[in-house]
Short mmCIF file of C-alpha atoms in Angstrom, two decimals:
data_model
loop_
_atom_site.label_atom_id
_atom_site.label_comp_id
_atom_site.label_asym_id
_atom_site.label_seq_id
_atom_site.Cartn_x
_atom_site.Cartn_y
_atom_site.Cartn_z
CA MET A 15 -12.98 0.02 14.13
CA ILE A 16 -15.70 2.68 13.88
CA SER A 17 -14.36 6.21 13.51
CA HIS A 18 -15.54 8.99 15.84
CA SER A 19 -17.12 10.89 12.92
CA VAL A 20 -19.15 7.84 11.87
CA LEU A 21 -20.15 7.19 15.48
CA ARG A 22 -21.29 10.80 15.91
CA ARG A 23 -23.33 10.58 12.72
CA PHE A 24 -24.81 7.30 13.92
CA GLN A 25 -25.83 8.89 17.22
CA ARG A 26 -27.45 11.80 15.38
CA VAL A 27 -29.43 9.55 13.03
CA ARG A 28 -30.47 7.28 15.90
CA LEU A 29 -31.65 10.12 18.13
CA THR A 30 -33.50 11.77 15.24
CA ALA A 31 -35.38 8.59 14.36
CA ILE A 32 -36.26 7.68 17.94
CA GLY A 33 -37.06 11.32 18.73
CA ILE A 34 -39.61 11.66 15.93
CA LEU A 35 -41.25 8.37 16.86
CA THR A 36 -41.38 9.48 20.49
CA VAL A 37 -43.10 12.76 19.56
CA SER A 38 -45.58 10.73 17.54
CA PHE A 39 -46.11 8.59 20.63
CA MET A 40 -46.84 11.75 22.66
CA LEU A 41 -49.80 12.36 20.36
CA VAL A 42 -50.86 8.73 20.85
CA PHE A 43 -51.03 9.38 24.60
CA PHE A 44 -52.88 12.65 24.09
CA HIS A 45 -55.66 10.92 22.17
CA ARG A 46 -55.74 8.12 24.73
CA ILE A 47 -56.36 10.37 27.72
CA ALA A 48 -58.17 13.41 26.26
CA PRO A 49 -61.77 12.07 26.54
CA GLY A 50 -61.51 12.29 30.33
CA ALA A 51 -61.12 16.08 30.16
CA ILE A 52 -64.01 16.53 27.75
CA ALA A 53 -66.33 13.82 29.14
CA ALA A 54 -69.01 16.32 30.23
CA ASP A 55 -68.78 18.17 26.89
CA LEU A 56 -69.27 14.93 24.96
CA MET A 57 -72.22 13.87 27.14
CA ARG A 58 -73.85 17.26 26.62
CA GLU A 59 -73.01 17.51 22.91
CA PHE A 60 -74.25 14.05 21.96
CA SER A 61 -76.75 13.36 24.84
CA THR A 62 -75.10 10.07 25.79
CA THR A 63 -75.46 7.62 28.67
CA GLY A 64 -72.42 6.56 30.71
CA ALA A 65 -72.16 3.31 28.78
CA ALA A 66 -72.43 5.11 25.42
CA LEU A 67 -69.77 7.63 26.43
CA GLY A 68 -67.55 4.76 27.52
CA SER A 69 -68.06 3.09 24.15
CA LEU A 70 -67.19 6.30 22.29
CA ALA A 71 -63.97 6.74 24.26
CA ALA A 72 -63.18 3.04 24.00
CA MET A 73 -63.61 3.05 20.20
CA TYR A 74 -59.93 4.03 20.17
CA PHE A 75 -59.08 1.00 22.29
CA TYR A 76 -61.24 -1.43 20.30
CA VAL A 77 -59.42 -0.85 17.04
CA TYR A 78 -56.09 -0.39 18.82
CA THR A 79 -56.51 -3.82 20.40
CA ILE A 80 -57.46 -5.52 17.15
CA MET A 81 -54.54 -3.89 15.33
CA GLN A 82 -51.73 -4.80 17.71
CA ILE A 83 -50.81 -8.14 16.16
CA PRO A 84 -51.03 -6.72 12.61
CA ALA A 85 -48.93 -3.77 13.83
CA GLY A 86 -46.24 -6.16 14.98
CA VAL A 87 -46.33 -7.97 11.67
CA LEU A 88 -46.07 -4.67 9.78
CA ALA A 89 -43.15 -3.51 11.93
CA ASP A 90 -41.29 -6.78 11.31
CA THR A 91 -42.07 -6.94 7.56
CA LEU A 92 -42.74 -3.54 5.94
CA GLY A 93 -40.64 -1.75 8.53
CA VAL A 94 -41.21 0.94 11.15
CA ARG A 95 -40.80 3.86 8.73
CA VAL A 96 -43.70 2.96 6.42
CA ALA A 97 -45.98 1.71 9.21
CA ALA A 98 -45.50 4.76 11.44
CA THR A 99 -45.86 7.21 8.54
CA VAL A 100 -49.18 5.78 7.38
CA GLY A 101 -50.36 5.44 10.98
CA ALA A 102 -49.69 9.09 11.81
CA LEU A 103 -51.45 10.21 8.61
CA VAL A 104 -54.57 8.15 9.36
CA SER A 105 -54.75 9.27 13.00
CA GLY A 106 -54.36 12.92 11.96
CA ILE A 107 -57.32 12.61 9.60
CA GLY A 108 -59.31 10.86 12.33
CA SER A 109 -58.61 13.63 14.85
CA ILE A 110 -59.81 16.27 12.40
CA LEU A 111 -62.98 14.26 11.70
CA PHE A 112 -63.62 13.87 15.45
CA GLY A 113 -63.26 17.61 15.96
CA LEU A 114 -65.69 18.39 13.14
CA ALA A 115 -68.18 15.59 13.90
CA PRO A 116 -71.82 16.75 13.61
CA ASP A 117 -73.22 13.71 15.43
CA PHE A 118 -72.31 10.73 17.63
CA SER A 119 -71.73 8.36 14.71
CA SER A 120 -69.28 10.72 13.03
CA ALA A 121 -67.44 11.24 16.31
CA ALA A 122 -67.19 7.47 16.75
CA ALA A 123 -65.83 7.12 13.20
CA GLY A 124 -63.21 9.78 13.88
CA ARG A 125 -62.24 8.11 17.13
CA LEU A 126 -61.97 4.78 15.32
CA LEU A 127 -59.62 6.28 12.69
CA VAL A 128 -57.48 7.78 15.44
CA GLY A 129 -57.18 4.37 17.11
CA LEU A 130 -56.42 2.71 13.78
CA GLY A 131 -53.66 5.16 12.97
CA VAL A 132 -51.93 5.32 16.35
CA SER A 133 -52.09 1.54 16.80
CA VAL A 134 -48.84 1.05 14.89
CA VAL A 135 -46.82 3.84 16.52
CA PHE A 136 -45.96 2.34 19.89
CA VAL A 137 -45.14 -1.13 18.60
CA GLY A 138 -43.02 0.49 15.88
CA LEU A 139 -41.20 2.56 18.49
CA MET A 140 -40.51 -0.46 20.70
CA ARG A 141 -39.42 -2.44 17.62
CA ALA A 142 -37.06 0.38 16.62
CA ASN A 143 -35.55 0.32 20.10
CA THR A 144 -34.57 -3.33 19.63
CA VAL A 145 -32.32 -2.47 16.65
CA TRP A 146 -31.10 1.01 17.60
CA TRP A 147 -30.16 0.24 21.24
CA SER A 148 -28.34 -2.62 22.94
CA GLU A 149 -30.03 -5.22 25.13
CA SER A 150 -28.40 -3.83 28.26
CA ARG A 151 -30.14 -0.50 27.72
CA TYR A 152 -33.49 -1.66 26.38
CA GLY A 153 -35.36 -1.33 29.68
CA ILE A 154 -34.22 2.18 30.49
CA ILE A 155 -34.63 3.42 26.90
CA SER A 156 -38.13 1.97 26.72
CA GLY A 157 -38.96 3.57 30.06
CA LEU A 158 -37.52 6.88 28.88
CA VAL A 159 -39.58 7.01 25.69
CA VAL A 160 -42.73 6.10 27.66
CA PHE A 161 -41.81 8.84 30.14
CA ILE A 162 -41.47 11.41 27.35
CA GLY A 163 -44.44 10.08 25.41
CA ASN A 164 -46.62 10.30 28.49
CA ILE A 165 -46.18 14.07 28.40
CA GLY A 166 -48.90 13.88 25.75
CA GLY A 167 -51.16 12.23 28.32
CA ILE A 168 -50.29 14.88 30.90
CA LEU A 169 -51.15 17.60 28.37
CA ALA A 170 -54.50 15.88 27.83
CA ALA A 171 -55.36 16.23 31.52
CA GLY A 172 -54.79 19.49 33.42
CA PRO A 173 -53.41 21.61 30.55
CA LEU A 174 -56.21 20.54 28.20
CA THR A 175 -58.78 21.40 30.85
CA ALA A 176 -57.27 24.88 31.16
CA LEU A 177 -57.18 25.28 27.39
CA LEU A 178 -60.87 24.40 27.16
CA ALA A 179 -61.62 27.61 29.04
CA VAL A 180 -60.52 29.63 25.99
CA ALA A 181 -60.98 27.20 23.08
CA SER A 182 -63.58 24.59 22.18
CA TRP A 183 -62.74 20.89 22.29
CA ARG A 184 -63.46 20.77 18.56
CA THR A 185 -60.77 23.33 17.77
CA VAL A 186 -58.24 21.45 19.89
CA PHE A 187 -58.75 18.17 18.06
CA VAL A 188 -58.61 19.77 14.61
CA VAL A 189 -55.31 21.48 15.47
CA VAL A 190 -53.86 18.28 16.95
CA GLY A 191 -54.90 16.45 13.79
CA GLY A 192 -52.95 18.92 11.66
CA LEU A 193 -49.86 18.48 13.85
CA THR A 194 -50.15 14.71 13.50
CA VAL A 195 -50.16 14.96 9.71
CA LEU A 196 -46.94 17.01 9.97
CA ILE A 197 -45.39 14.26 12.12
CA ALA A 198 -46.28 11.75 9.39
CA LEU A 199 -44.23 13.76 6.90
CA LEU A 200 -41.23 14.01 9.26
CA THR A 201 -41.41 10.26 9.91
CA TYR A 202 -41.18 9.46 6.22
CA LEU A 203 -38.30 11.89 5.68
CA PHE A 204 -36.08 11.09 8.68
CA VAL A 205 -36.92 7.73 10.29
CA ARG A 206 -35.06 4.62 9.15
CA ASP A 207 -35.88 1.02 10.05
CA SER A 208 -32.43 0.05 11.29
CA PRO A 209 -28.79 1.18 11.34
CA GLN A 210 -28.21 -0.85 8.17
CA ALA A 211 -31.02 1.01 6.38
CA ALA A 212 -29.24 4.26 7.25
CA GLY A 213 -25.89 3.02 5.90
CA PHE A 214 -24.33 1.79 9.17
CA PRO A 215 -23.38 -1.66 10.42
CA SER A 216 -25.71 -3.27 12.93
CA LEU A 217 -25.11 -2.65 16.65
CA ARG A 218 -23.67 -6.13 17.07
CA GLU A 219 -21.31 -5.63 14.13
CA MET A 220 -20.17 -2.32 15.61
CA ALA A 221 -19.36 -4.24 18.78
CA GLY A 222 -17.36 -6.82 16.80
CA LYS A 223 -20.00 -9.54 16.93
CA THR A 224 -22.08 -11.43 14.39
CA ALA A 225 -25.30 -9.77 13.25
CA HIS A 226 -28.60 -11.40 14.20
CA ALA A 227 -29.85 -13.88 11.64
CA PRO A 228 -32.66 -12.60 9.39
CA ARG A 229 -36.07 -14.27 9.26
CA ARG A 230 -35.97 -17.50 7.29
CA GLN A 231 -39.70 -18.22 6.98
CA HIS A 232 -42.95 -16.48 6.09
CA TRP A 233 -44.30 -14.07 8.68
CA ARG A 234 -47.35 -16.30 9.23
CA HIS A 235 -45.09 -19.03 10.55
CA ASP A 236 -43.21 -16.52 12.69
CA LEU A 237 -46.49 -15.26 14.14
CA HIS A 238 -47.62 -18.80 14.82
CA ASP A 239 -44.39 -19.47 16.72
CA VAL A 240 -44.83 -16.31 18.79
CA LEU A 241 -48.46 -17.14 19.65
CA ARG A 242 -47.44 -20.65 20.71
CA ASN A 243 -44.67 -19.35 22.95
CA ALA A 244 -46.08 -19.71 26.49
CA ALA A 245 -43.38 -17.41 27.89
CA VAL A 246 -44.89 -14.40 26.06
CA TRP A 247 -48.45 -14.68 27.40
CA PRO A 248 -47.97 -13.66 31.07
CA GLY A 249 -47.01 -10.18 29.84
CA PHE A 250 -50.31 -10.01 27.94
CA TRP A 251 -52.36 -10.61 31.11
CA VAL A 252 -50.18 -8.33 33.22
CA ASN A 253 -50.83 -5.48 30.80
CA PHE A 254 -54.52 -6.36 30.63
CA GLY A 255 -55.01 -5.65 34.32
CA LEU A 256 -52.11 -3.41 35.30
CA ALA A 257 -51.93 -0.68 32.67
CA GLY A 258 -55.34 -1.14 31.06
CA THR A 259 -57.17 -0.11 34.24
CA VAL A 260 -55.14 3.06 34.81
CA LEU A 261 -55.38 4.20 31.19
CA ALA A 262 -59.14 3.65 31.14
CA PHE A 263 -59.68 5.39 34.49
CA ALA A 264 -57.40 8.36 33.83
CA GLY A 265 -58.65 8.59 30.27
CA LEU A 266 -62.36 8.77 31.08
CA TRP A 267 -63.77 8.07 34.55
CA GLY A 268 -61.23 9.71 36.88
CA VAL A 269 -62.43 13.29 36.42
CA PRO A 270 -66.17 12.46 36.68
CA PHE A 271 -65.43 10.36 39.80
CA LEU A 272 -63.78 13.29 41.55
CA THR A 273 -66.39 15.85 40.48
CA ASP A 274 -69.42 13.70 41.33
CA VAL A 275 -68.20 12.05 44.53
CA HIS A 276 -65.83 14.63 45.99
CA GLY A 277 -67.38 17.82 44.64
CA LEU A 278 -64.30 19.08 42.82
CA THR A 279 -64.45 21.29 39.76
CA ARG A 280 -63.28 19.83 36.47
CA ALA A 281 -60.06 21.86 36.70
CA GLN A 282 -59.39 20.65 40.26
CA ALA A 283 -60.18 17.03 39.38
CA SER A 284 -57.85 17.11 36.39
CA LEU A 285 -54.94 17.84 38.76
CA TYR A 286 -55.39 14.38 40.26
CA THR A 287 -55.46 12.58 36.92
CA THR A 288 -52.45 14.68 35.89
CA THR A 289 -50.69 13.49 39.05
CA MET A 290 -51.57 9.91 38.13
CA LEU A 291 -50.05 10.40 34.68
CA ILE A 292 -46.94 12.07 36.11
CA GLY A 293 -46.52 9.06 38.39
CA TYR A 294 -47.06 6.84 35.35
CA SER A 295 -44.31 8.66 33.47
CA LEU A 296 -41.84 8.54 36.35
CA GLY A 297 -42.67 4.92 37.06
CA ALA A 298 -41.96 3.88 33.47
CA PHE A 299 -38.52 5.47 33.62
CA VAL A 300 -37.60 4.32 37.15
CA LEU A 301 -38.93 0.77 36.84
CA GLY A 302 -37.43 0.33 33.36
CA TRP A 303 -34.07 1.52 34.72
CA LEU A 304 -34.41 -0.71 37.78
CA SER A 305 -35.07 -3.82 35.68
CA ASP A 306 -31.88 -3.12 33.71
CA ARG A 307 -29.88 -2.26 36.83
CA LEU A 308 -30.93 -5.39 38.74
CA ARG A 309 -31.08 -7.51 35.59
CA ARG A 310 -34.44 -8.71 36.84
CA ARG A 311 -37.71 -8.49 34.92
CA LYS A 312 -39.99 -10.68 37.04
CA GLY A 313 -39.18 -9.31 40.49
CA VAL A 314 -39.74 -5.70 39.44
CA LEU A 315 -43.03 -6.58 37.75
CA VAL A 316 -44.38 -8.62 40.68
CA GLY A 317 -43.65 -5.75 43.06
CA ALA A 318 -45.29 -3.19 40.76
CA ALA A 319 -48.44 -5.25 40.13
CA SER A 320 -48.90 -6.06 43.82
CA SER A 321 -48.48 -2.42 44.83
CA ALA A 322 -50.92 -1.23 42.15
CA THR A 323 -53.55 -3.65 43.46
CA VAL A 324 -53.14 -2.20 46.95
CA MET A 325 -53.56 1.33 45.57
CA TRP A 326 -56.85 0.39 43.86
CA LEU A 327 -58.09 -0.98 47.18
CA CYS A 328 -57.13 2.29 48.85
CA LEU A 329 -58.90 4.33 46.18
CA ALA A 330 -62.12 2.36 46.66
CA TRP A 331 -62.24 1.91 50.42
CA ALA A 332 -59.63 3.95 52.28
CA PRO A 333 -61.11 7.02 54.07
CA TRP A 334 -59.16 9.51 51.96
CA GLN A 335 -60.24 13.03 51.06
CA PRO A 336 -59.12 15.45 48.32
CA GLY A 337 -55.75 16.89 49.27
CA TRP A 338 -52.39 15.29 49.92
CA ALA A 339 -53.88 11.82 50.54
CA GLY A 340 -55.68 11.85 47.21
CA PHE A 341 -52.59 13.05 45.36
CA VAL A 342 -50.50 10.30 46.98
CA ILE A 343 -52.96 7.55 46.02
CA PHE A 344 -53.36 8.77 42.44
CA GLY A 345 -49.61 9.33 42.02
CA LEU A 346 -48.58 5.93 43.41
CA LEU A 347 -51.27 4.17 41.40
CA GLY A 348 -49.85 5.66 38.21
CA PHE A 349 -46.27 4.95 39.29
CA PHE A 350 -46.79 1.24 39.96
CA ALA A 351 -49.03 0.71 36.93
CA ALA A 352 -46.07 1.84 34.80
CA GLY A 353 -44.39 -1.45 35.66
CA PHE A 354 -46.01 -2.64 32.43
CA VAL A 355 -42.97 -1.28 30.59
CA VAL A 356 -40.97 -4.26 31.87
CA THR A 357 -43.19 -6.66 29.90
CA PHE A 358 -41.81 -5.43 26.58
CA GLY A 359 -38.25 -6.30 27.53
CA ALA A 360 -39.43 -9.64 28.89
CA ALA A 361 -41.30 -10.38 25.65
CA LYS A 362 -38.47 -9.60 23.28
CA ASP A 363 -36.09 -11.60 25.50
CA VAL A 364 -37.95 -14.89 24.90
CA VAL A 365 -38.25 -14.79 21.09
CA ALA A 366 -35.82 -14.56 18.19
CA PRO A 367 -34.74 -10.94 17.56
CA ALA A 368 -36.24 -10.97 14.05
CA VAL A 369 -39.77 -11.35 15.46
CA ALA A 370 -39.44 -9.02 18.45
CA GLY A 371 -42.11 -6.72 17.01
CA MET A 372 -44.71 -9.48 17.03
CA ALA A 373 -43.93 -10.44 20.63
CA ILE A 374 -44.08 -6.82 21.78
CA ALA A 375 -47.36 -6.38 19.90
CA LEU A 376 -48.86 -9.42 21.60
CA VAL A 377 -48.20 -8.21 25.14
CA ASN A 378 -49.26 -4.68 24.16
CA THR A 379 -52.59 -6.11 22.96
CA GLY A 380 -53.38 -7.05 26.55
CA LEU A 381 -53.06 -3.43 27.68
CA PHE A 382 -55.59 -2.11 25.19
CA PHE A 383 -57.86 -5.12 25.45
CA GLY A 384 -58.12 -4.32 29.16
CA ALA A 385 -58.79 -0.63 28.56
CA ALA A 386 -61.32 -1.38 25.81
CA ILE A 387 -63.28 -3.65 28.14
CA MET A 388 -63.04 -1.45 31.19
CA GLN A 389 -64.18 1.94 29.85
CA PRO A 390 -67.70 0.90 28.75
CA LEU A 391 -68.07 -1.80 31.43
CA PHE A 392 -67.18 0.69 34.17
CA GLY A 393 -69.94 2.98 32.84
CA ALA A 394 -72.40 0.09 32.48
CA LEU A 395 -71.80 -0.99 36.10
CA MET A 396 -72.53 2.55 37.25
CA ASP A 397 -75.68 2.72 35.12
CA LEU A 398 -77.01 -0.36 36.96
CA SER A 399 -77.45 1.59 40.21
CA TRP A 400 -77.86 5.13 38.80
CA ASP A 401 -80.75 6.93 40.52
CA GLY A 402 -81.78 8.98 37.47
CA THR A 403 -80.19 12.29 38.50
CA VAL A 404 -79.31 14.56 35.55
CA VAL A 405 -77.61 17.96 35.99
CA ASP A 406 -77.27 20.29 32.98
CA GLY A 407 -77.86 17.37 30.62
CA VAL A 408 -75.15 15.20 32.26
CA ARG A 409 -75.80 12.08 34.34
CA ARG A 410 -74.78 12.50 37.98
CA TYR A 411 -73.56 9.34 39.67
CA GLN A 412 -73.21 8.64 43.40
CA ALA A 413 -70.26 7.19 45.34
CA ALA A 414 -71.84 3.73 45.42
CA ASP A 415 -72.14 3.78 41.62
CA TYR A 416 -68.43 4.45 41.25
CA VAL A 417 -67.57 1.73 43.76
CA ASN A 418 -69.30 -0.71 41.39
CA GLY A 419 -66.81 0.32 38.72
CA LEU A 420 -63.85 0.27 41.08
CA TRP A 421 -64.61 -3.37 41.90
CA LEU A 422 -63.80 -4.06 38.26
CA CYS A 423 -60.46 -2.23 38.57
CA ILE A 424 -59.54 -4.23 41.67
CA ALA A 425 -60.38 -7.53 39.97
CA MET A 426 -58.32 -6.70 36.89
CA ALA A 427 -55.35 -5.52 38.97
CA THR A 428 -55.47 -8.75 40.97
CA LEU A 429 -55.35 -10.72 37.72
CA SER A 430 -52.24 -8.79 36.68
CA MET A 431 -50.57 -9.60 40.00
CA LEU A 432 -51.22 -13.32 39.54
CA ALA A 433 -49.99 -13.20 35.93
CA SER A 434 -46.76 -11.46 36.96
CA LEU A 435 -45.89 -14.50 39.10
CA CYS A 436 -45.86 -16.61 35.90
CA LEU A 437 -43.39 -14.37 34.02
CA ARG A 438 -40.14 -16.05 32.97
CA GLU A 439 -37.05 -14.37 34.36
CA THR A 440 -34.58 -13.60 31.54
CA HIS A 441 -32.07 -11.51 33.51
CA GLY A 442 -32.34 -8.86 30.79
CA ARG A 443 -30.91 -11.07 28.03
CA ASN A 444 -32.33 -12.81 24.99
CA ILE A 445 -32.56 -16.45 26.04
CA THR A 446 -32.86 -17.68 22.44
CA LEU A 447 -29.26 -16.67 21.68
CA LYS A 448 -26.17 -18.65 22.61
CA GLU A 449 -24.20 -15.48 23.10
CA VAL A 450 -25.78 -13.55 25.98
CA THR A 451 -23.14 -10.94 26.82
CA PRO A 452 -24.87 -7.58 26.22
CA GLU A 453 -23.42 -4.89 24.00
CA GLU A 454 -22.69 -1.59 25.68
CA LEU A 455 -23.01 0.64 22.60
#
C-alpha cells in the first residue's frame, strides 16, 4: 500500500516533469506559428518570393518531419530527459541564430536548427504521458498539454504582432532563444523518464498489477514492427491532412490572406489566426476528454475530420466577411482540426507499451509532413497566377490566387476524413495486453 506522503511526492514529481515538458512544448508552438506574424518583415528583409518564404518557414517542418521517427527511437531508448534537454538546447541556439541572421541562408540555417531541436519535445512529452498517467486518462491529459502548449502558438499570433510594434522580430527571437536554453537546463535537472527513474514503483505496480514487460529486442526490430503495423498508419494520414493544413495556414498564410483579400491590417488579421489557435487549443482538450469519456477514438476522429473539411470549404467559397462570420469559421476550423490529438491515443493503443514512443512519432510525422508540403506549395500555387503586383517590396496576391492554395487545403482535409474511417477502434485500451482494465491512478 502506497502511503499518502509517498503519493504526494509522486504527484509533485510527476507534475514538475510534465509541467517543464509542457512549457518546452509552448516554445515549440511559438516557433511553429511565429512566421505568420512576421511574414511581411521576412519578405522585405530578404526580398523573397511567396514560394521562397514558404520554404523558409517550412524549413522547421522539413527537419521536424525527418526527425520524428528518430525522436521516437530516442524517447524509447535514451529516454525523454536526455532527448528533451538536448533538443531544447539546440532549438535555443537556432532561435538566436535566426534572430541574428544577416541573410536568407543564415535565417534558413537557424530555422533548421530550431526544427531539429524541437522535433524531440512533443514525442518525448507524449511518451512521458504513457508512463506517468494511466490509460484511462491519456486522452484528456494529452489534450490538456496540447491546450496549454498551444498558448505558445497563441502568443505567436496576436500578442507577437502587438509586440512587434515596440520591438524588432530579431530581438524577439534572440530573447526566446535564451529562454529555451534555460528550459533545457530545467529539463535536465527536474525531468525523469519514468516513475521508476524517480524512485517510485510503476503506475501499474501502484495499482497492484504487474509492470509492463521491458523491450526484449533491439530498437531496429521494434521500429520495424511498428512500421509494419497497419493499424498505426491511418493516424499518420489523418494528421497529414487534418492538423498539417491548419498549422501551415495559421503559421504563415492566414495573415497575408486576410490582409490581401479582405483589407485588414496585420494586427486585425492576427486576431483571426489567434481565434483559430484558441479553437485549436480548446478542441484538443475537449476532443481528448470526449474520446476518454466515450471510450471511442474512431468516432470522435471521424466527426472532427469531416467537420474540418466542411470548414475549409466555407473558408474558400462561403460568402463570409470579416466579423463574427470570419471568427466563427476560423475558430471552428481550429477546433475540429485539434481532433488530431486522438490519433496519439489510438497509436499507443495498438502497439506494445515499450514502443509507444515510436508509434506516436510515426503518426506525428504525418502532421509535419503535411505542413512541410503545404507551406511552400500553397505559395507556389499562388505564384502561378500572381499578376506581378508588389507593394512596399512585398508581393500582393489576389483572392483568386489564395483560392488556388485553399484548393490544396480542401484536398488534404478530405484525405484526412477518408483516413479516419480506416482507424481501428480500441475503446481507449491497449489491445496488445490481455489485461485491459484501466488504472485510475
